[in-house]
Coordinates of C-alpha atoms in Angstrom, one line a residue:
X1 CA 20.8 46.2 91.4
X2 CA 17.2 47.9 91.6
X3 CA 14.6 47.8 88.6
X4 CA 15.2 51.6 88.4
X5 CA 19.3 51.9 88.5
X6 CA 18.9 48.9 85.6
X7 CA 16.5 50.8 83.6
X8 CA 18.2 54.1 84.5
X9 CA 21.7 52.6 83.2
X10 CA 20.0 51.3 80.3
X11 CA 18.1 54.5 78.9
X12 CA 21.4 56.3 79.6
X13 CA 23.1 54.0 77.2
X14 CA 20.1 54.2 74.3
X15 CA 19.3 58.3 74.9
X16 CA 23.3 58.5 74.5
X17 CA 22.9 56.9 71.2
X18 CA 23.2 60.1 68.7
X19 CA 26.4 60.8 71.1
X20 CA 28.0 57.5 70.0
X21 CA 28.7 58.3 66.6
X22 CA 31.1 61.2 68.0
X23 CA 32.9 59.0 70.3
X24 CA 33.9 56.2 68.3
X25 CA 33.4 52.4 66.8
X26 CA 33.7 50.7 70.3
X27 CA 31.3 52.6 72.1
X28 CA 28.9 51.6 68.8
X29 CA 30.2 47.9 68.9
X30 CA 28.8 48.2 72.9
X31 CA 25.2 49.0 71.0
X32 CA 25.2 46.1 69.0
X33 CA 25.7 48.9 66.0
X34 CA 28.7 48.4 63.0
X35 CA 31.6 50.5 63.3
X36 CA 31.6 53.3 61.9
X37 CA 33.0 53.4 57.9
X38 CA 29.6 53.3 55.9
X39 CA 29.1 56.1 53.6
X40 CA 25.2 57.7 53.0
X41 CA 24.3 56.9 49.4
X42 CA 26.7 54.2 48.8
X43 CA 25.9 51.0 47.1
X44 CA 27.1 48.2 48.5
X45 CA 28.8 44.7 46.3
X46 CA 27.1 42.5 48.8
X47 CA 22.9 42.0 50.1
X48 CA 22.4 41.4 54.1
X49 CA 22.4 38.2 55.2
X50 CA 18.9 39.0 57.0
X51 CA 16.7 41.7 56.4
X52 CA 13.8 43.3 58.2
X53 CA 11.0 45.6 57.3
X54 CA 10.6 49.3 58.5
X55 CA 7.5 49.4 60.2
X56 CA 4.9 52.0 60.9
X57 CA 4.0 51.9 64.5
X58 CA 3.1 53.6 68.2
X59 CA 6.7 53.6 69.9
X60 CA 6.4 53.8 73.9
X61 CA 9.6 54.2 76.3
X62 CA 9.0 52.7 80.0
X63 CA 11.0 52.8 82.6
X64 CA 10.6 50.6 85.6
X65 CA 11.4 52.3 89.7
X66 CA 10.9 50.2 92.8
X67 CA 8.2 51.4 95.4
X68 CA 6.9 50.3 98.6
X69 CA 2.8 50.2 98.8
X70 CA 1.9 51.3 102.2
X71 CA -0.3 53.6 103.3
X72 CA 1.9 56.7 103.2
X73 CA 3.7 58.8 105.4
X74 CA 2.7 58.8 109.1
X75 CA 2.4 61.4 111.3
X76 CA 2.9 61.1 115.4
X77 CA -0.2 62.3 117.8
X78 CA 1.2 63.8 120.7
X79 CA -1.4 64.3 123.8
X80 CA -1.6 68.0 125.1
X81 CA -3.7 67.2 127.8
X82 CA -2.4 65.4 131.5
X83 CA -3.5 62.7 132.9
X84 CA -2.6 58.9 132.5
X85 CA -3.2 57.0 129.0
X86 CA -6.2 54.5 129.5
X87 CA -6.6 53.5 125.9
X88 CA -5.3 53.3 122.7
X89 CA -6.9 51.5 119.5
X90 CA -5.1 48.4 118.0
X91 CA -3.0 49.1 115.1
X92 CA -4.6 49.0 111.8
X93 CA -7.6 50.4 113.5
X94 CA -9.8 53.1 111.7
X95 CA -11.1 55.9 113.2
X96 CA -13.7 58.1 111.9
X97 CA -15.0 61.4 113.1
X98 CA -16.8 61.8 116.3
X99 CA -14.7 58.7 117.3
X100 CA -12.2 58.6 120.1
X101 CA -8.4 58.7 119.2
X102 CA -7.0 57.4 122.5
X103 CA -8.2 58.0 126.2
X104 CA -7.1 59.9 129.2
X105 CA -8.5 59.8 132.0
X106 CA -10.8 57.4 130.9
X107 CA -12.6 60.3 128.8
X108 CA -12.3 60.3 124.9
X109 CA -10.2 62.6 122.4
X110 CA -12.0 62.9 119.8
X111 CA -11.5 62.9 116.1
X112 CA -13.0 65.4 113.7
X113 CA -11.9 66.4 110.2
X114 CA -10.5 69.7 109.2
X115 CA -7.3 71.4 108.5
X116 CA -6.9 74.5 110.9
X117 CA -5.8 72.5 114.2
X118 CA -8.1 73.0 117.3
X119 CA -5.8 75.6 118.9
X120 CA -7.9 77.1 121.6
X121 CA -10.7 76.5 124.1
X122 CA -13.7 77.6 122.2
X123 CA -17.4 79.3 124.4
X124 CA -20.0 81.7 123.9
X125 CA -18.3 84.7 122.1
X126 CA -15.6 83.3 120.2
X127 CA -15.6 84.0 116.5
X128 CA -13.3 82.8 113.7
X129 CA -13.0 80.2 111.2
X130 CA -11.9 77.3 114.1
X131 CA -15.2 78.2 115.0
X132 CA -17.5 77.5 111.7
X133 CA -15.1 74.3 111.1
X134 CA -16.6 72.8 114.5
X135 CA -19.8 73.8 114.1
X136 CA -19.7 71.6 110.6
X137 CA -18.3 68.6 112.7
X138 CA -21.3 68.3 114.9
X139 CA -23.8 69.1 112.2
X140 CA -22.0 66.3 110.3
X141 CA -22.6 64.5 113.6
X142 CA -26.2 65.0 113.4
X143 CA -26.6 67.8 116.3
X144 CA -28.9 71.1 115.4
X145 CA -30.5 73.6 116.6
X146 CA -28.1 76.0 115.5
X147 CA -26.1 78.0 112.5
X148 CA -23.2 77.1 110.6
X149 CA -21.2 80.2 110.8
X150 CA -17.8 81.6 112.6
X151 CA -19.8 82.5 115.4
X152 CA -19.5 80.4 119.2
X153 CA -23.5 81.5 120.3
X154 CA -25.8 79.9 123.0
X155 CA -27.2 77.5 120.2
X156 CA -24.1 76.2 119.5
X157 CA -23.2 76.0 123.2
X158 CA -26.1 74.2 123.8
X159 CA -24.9 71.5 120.7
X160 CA -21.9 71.2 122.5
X161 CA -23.4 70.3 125.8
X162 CA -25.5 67.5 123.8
X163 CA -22.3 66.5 122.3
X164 CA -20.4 66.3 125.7
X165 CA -23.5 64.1 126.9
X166 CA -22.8 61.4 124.5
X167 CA -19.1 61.5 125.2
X168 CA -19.5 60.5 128.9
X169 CA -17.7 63.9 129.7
X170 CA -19.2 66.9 131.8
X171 CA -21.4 68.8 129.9
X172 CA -19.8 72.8 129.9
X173 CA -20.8 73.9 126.8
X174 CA -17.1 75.0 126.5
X175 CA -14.5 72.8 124.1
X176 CA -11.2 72.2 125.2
X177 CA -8.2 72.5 122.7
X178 CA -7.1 68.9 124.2
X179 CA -10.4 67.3 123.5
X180 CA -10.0 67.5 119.7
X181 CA -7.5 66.5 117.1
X182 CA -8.1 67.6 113.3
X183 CA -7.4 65.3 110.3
X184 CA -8.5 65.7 106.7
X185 CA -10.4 62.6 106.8
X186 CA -10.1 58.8 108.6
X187 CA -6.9 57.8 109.9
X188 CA -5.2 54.6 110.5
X189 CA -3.9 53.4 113.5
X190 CA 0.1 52.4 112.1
X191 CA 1.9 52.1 115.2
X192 CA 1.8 52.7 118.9
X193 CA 4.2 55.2 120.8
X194 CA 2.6 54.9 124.4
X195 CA 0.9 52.1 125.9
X196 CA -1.9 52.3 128.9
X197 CA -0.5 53.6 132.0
X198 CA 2.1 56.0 130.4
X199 CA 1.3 60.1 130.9
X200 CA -1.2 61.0 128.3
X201 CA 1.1 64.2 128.0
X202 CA 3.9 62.8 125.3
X203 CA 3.7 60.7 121.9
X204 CA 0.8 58.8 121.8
X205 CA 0.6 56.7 118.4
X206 CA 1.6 57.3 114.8
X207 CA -1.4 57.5 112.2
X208 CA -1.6 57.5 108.4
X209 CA -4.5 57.7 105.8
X210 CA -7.0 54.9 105.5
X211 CA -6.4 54.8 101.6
X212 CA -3.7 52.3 100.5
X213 CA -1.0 54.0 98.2
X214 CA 2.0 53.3 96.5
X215 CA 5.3 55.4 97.4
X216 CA 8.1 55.7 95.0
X217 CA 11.0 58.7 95.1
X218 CA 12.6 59.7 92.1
X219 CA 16.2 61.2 91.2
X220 CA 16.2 64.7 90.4
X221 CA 17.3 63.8 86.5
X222 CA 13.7 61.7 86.9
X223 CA 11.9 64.7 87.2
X224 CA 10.0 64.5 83.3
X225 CA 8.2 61.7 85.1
X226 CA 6.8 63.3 88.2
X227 CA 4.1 64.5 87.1
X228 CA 0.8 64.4 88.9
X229 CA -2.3 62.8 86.9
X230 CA -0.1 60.9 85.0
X231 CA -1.2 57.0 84.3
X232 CA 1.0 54.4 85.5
X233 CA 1.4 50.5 86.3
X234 CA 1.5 48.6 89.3
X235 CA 2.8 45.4 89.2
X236 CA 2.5 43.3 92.3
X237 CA 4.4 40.6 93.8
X238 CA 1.9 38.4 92.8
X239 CA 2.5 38.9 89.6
X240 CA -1.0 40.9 89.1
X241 CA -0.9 44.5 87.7
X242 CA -3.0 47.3 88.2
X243 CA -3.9 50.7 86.6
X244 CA -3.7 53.8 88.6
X245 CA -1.9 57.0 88.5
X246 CA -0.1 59.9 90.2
X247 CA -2.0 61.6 93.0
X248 CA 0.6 63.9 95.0
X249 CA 4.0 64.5 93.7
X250 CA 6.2 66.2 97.0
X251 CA 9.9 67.3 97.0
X252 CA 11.8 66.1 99.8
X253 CA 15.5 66.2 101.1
X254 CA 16.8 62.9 102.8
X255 CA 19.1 63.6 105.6
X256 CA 22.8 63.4 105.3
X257 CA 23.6 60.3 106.9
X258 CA 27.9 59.3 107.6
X259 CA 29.5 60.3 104.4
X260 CA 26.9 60.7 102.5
X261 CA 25.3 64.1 101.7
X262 CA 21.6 65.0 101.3
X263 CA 20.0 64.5 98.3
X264 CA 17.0 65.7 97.1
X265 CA 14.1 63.7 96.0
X266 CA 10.7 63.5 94.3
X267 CA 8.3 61.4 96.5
X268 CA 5.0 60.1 94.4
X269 CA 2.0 58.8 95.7
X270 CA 0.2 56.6 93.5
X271 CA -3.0 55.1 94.0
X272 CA -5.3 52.9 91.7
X273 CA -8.0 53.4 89.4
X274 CA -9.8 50.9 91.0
X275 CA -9.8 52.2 94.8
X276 CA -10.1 48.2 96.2
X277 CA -7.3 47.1 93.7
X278 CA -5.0 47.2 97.1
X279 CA -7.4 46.4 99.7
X280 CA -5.9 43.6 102.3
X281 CA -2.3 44.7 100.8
X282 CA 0.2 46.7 103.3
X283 CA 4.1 47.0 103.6
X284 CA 5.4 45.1 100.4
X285 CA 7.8 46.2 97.3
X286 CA 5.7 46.8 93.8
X287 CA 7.8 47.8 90.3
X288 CA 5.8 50.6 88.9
X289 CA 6.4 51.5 85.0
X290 CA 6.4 55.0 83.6
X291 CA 5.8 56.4 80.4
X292 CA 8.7 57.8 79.6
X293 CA 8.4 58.7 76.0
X294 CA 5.6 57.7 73.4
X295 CA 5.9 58.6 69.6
X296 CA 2.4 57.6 67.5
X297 CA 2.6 56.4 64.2
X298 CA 6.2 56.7 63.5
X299 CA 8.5 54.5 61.2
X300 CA 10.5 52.0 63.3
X301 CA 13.5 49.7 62.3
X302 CA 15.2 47.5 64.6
X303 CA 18.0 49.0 67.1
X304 CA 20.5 47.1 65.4
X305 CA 19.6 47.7 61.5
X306 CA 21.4 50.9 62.4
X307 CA 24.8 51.6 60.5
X308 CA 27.3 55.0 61.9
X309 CA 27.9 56.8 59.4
X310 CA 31.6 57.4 58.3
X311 CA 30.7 61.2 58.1
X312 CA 28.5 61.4 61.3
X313 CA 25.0 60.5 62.2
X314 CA 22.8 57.3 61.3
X315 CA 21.9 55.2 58.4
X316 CA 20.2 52.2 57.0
X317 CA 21.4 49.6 54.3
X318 CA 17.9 49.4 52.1
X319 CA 17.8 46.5 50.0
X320 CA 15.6 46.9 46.8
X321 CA 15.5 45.3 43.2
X322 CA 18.3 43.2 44.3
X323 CA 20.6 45.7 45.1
X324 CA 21.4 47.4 48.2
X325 CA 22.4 51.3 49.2
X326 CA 23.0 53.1 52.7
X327 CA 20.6 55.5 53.5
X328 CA 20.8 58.0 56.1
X329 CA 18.1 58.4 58.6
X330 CA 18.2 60.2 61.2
X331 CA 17.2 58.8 64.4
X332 CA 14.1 59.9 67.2
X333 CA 12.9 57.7 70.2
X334 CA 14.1 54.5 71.0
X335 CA 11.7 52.1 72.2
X336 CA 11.6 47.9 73.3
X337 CA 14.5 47.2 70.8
X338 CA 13.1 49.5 67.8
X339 CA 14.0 52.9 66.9
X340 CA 11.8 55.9 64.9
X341 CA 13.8 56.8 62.1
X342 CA 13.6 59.5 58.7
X343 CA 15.1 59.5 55.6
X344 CA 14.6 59.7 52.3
X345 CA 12.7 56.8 50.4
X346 CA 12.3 55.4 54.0
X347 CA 8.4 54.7 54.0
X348 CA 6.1 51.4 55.8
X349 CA 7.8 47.9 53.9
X350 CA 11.1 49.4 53.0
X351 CA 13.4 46.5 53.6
X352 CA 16.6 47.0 55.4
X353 CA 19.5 44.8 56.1
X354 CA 20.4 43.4 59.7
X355 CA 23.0 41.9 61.2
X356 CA 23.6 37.9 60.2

């Protein structure tokens, strides 16, 4: 069983607690609790065989999910040009703008960065925001001589034909839709879906970011922790954990697959505070541990100080001058075998009784 079905059968069993009281002694007996019979404000002829303090203390809830640190999803390149393949980069290649994707022909595709997709041939005349988005490309590049607007003029033309010249391609002043593929950044070569000598026309290879990130999808009743900019840990298979924190938080729906349906989940991307925590790490299984519930400076007893009431709720047996009296308390978040509890005369060093 995964870290997360465990620790998602176990908070189901500790958030149910307040609903134990209503459903009987053997469902508290399964929480290590008394059955039920005590009554609040009821001395009792006998003191606890052990005893334990209430304690004031932060209280945190965690909750552990198996992910898989990668370098997220990938997406295919398809070519959109003909021509035979003469080139593709080896996987786990990186490929920054101005640099060549793959090659046709023997001439490059080239990589810039942006989010409109290069849809059209651009030339003298054409206006629009493709426009001003390659014009900031080959500034980036280091070509001038003209403005950075949504305007195609001469000058830019004239960049072009400079850019062309460094490409080993002929020099028309006119860009071809083919010639450039758009990403928000570097890619990563992650797999090959041509090789040289197939038609440059199909799926050519599958990329995904340069930045290394963690992957974990949540349950839909996990949804309290999918929240982006929330800190998280990391823990490796090494052993080693590391701080980061949630970057994108996307709903998706899984496919039905034989008998069993759709489901919708939340997919997380996680990366580290420190950005070369994962360097050198690729395709491997991390446990990453949520937050689930904090409570600061609360009063704490032990799960299993605890007593059900005979009349509903929660109490504690409080053991004082000699003598010892239930209590009732009532009960907040449970946290690593301790739970935040209220009552009257329940304050820091109260002593309560345990279980021998």
């Amino acid at each position: 069983m995964s870290n997360r079905r465990r620790r998602a059968r176990a908070g189901r069993v500790i958030f149910g607690v307040a609903a134990v009281a209503a459903v009987g002694a053997a469902a508290a007996a399964g929480l290590g609790l008394p059955e039920r019979g005590s009554d609040a404000g009821t001395p009792t002829s006998t003191l606890p065989a052990k005893t334990a303090q209430v304690s004031k203390q932060t209280l945190v809830d965690t909750e552990n999910h198996d992910g898989k640190l990668g370098h997220g999803d990938s997406r295919t390149l398809s070519g959109r040009g003909a021509g035979t393949l003469t080139e593709v980069p080896a996987v786990g290649a990186v490929v920054q703008r101005g640099q060549a994707l793959y090659r046709a022909d023997n001439t490059p595709v080239v990589l810039l960065y942006g989010s409109m997709p290069s849809y059209r041939n651009l030339t003298v005349g054409d206006e629009g925001a493709d426009v001003k988005q390659l014009e900031e490309n080959l500034a980036e590049l280091g070509y001038t001589g003209f403005t950075v607007d949504d305007k195609y003029s001469s000058s830019t033309a004239s960049a072009v034909k400079k850019w062309q010249g460094d490409l080993g391609i002929t020099k028309t002043g006119t860009v071809e839709a083919a010639r450039i593929v758009y990403a928000t950044g570097a890619v990563r070569v992650d797999e090959h879906k041509a090789e040289a000598g197939d038609p440059a026309g199909g799926a050519i290879l599958a990329y995904t970011s340069t930045v290394p990130v963690v992957s974990v999808d949540l349950d839909p009743e996990d949804h309290r922790l999918a929240k982006s900019g929330t800190a998280v840990t990391v823990k490796l298979p090494d052993g080693k954990s590391v701080a980061g924190k949630i970057a994108v938080v996307q709903t998706v729906i899984q496919p039905a697959q034989g008998n069993t349906p759709a489901e919708t989940k939340y997919r997380l991307s996680i990366t580290p505070d420190d950005t070369k925590a994962f360097d050198g790490l690729d395709q491997m299984t991390v446990t990453v541990t949520f937050t689930a519930g904090k409570r600061e400076n609360v009063l704490a007893v032990p799960v299993q100080a605890l007593l059900a009431l005979a009349e509903g709720g929660y109490g504690v047996q409080v053991v004082e001058n000699g003598a010892a009296k239930v209590v009732a308390v009532k009960v907040g978040l449970f946290a690593a075998g301790k739970v935040e509890v209220t009552g009257d005369g329940i304050s820091a060093g109260t002593v309560v009784g345990m279980p021998g």
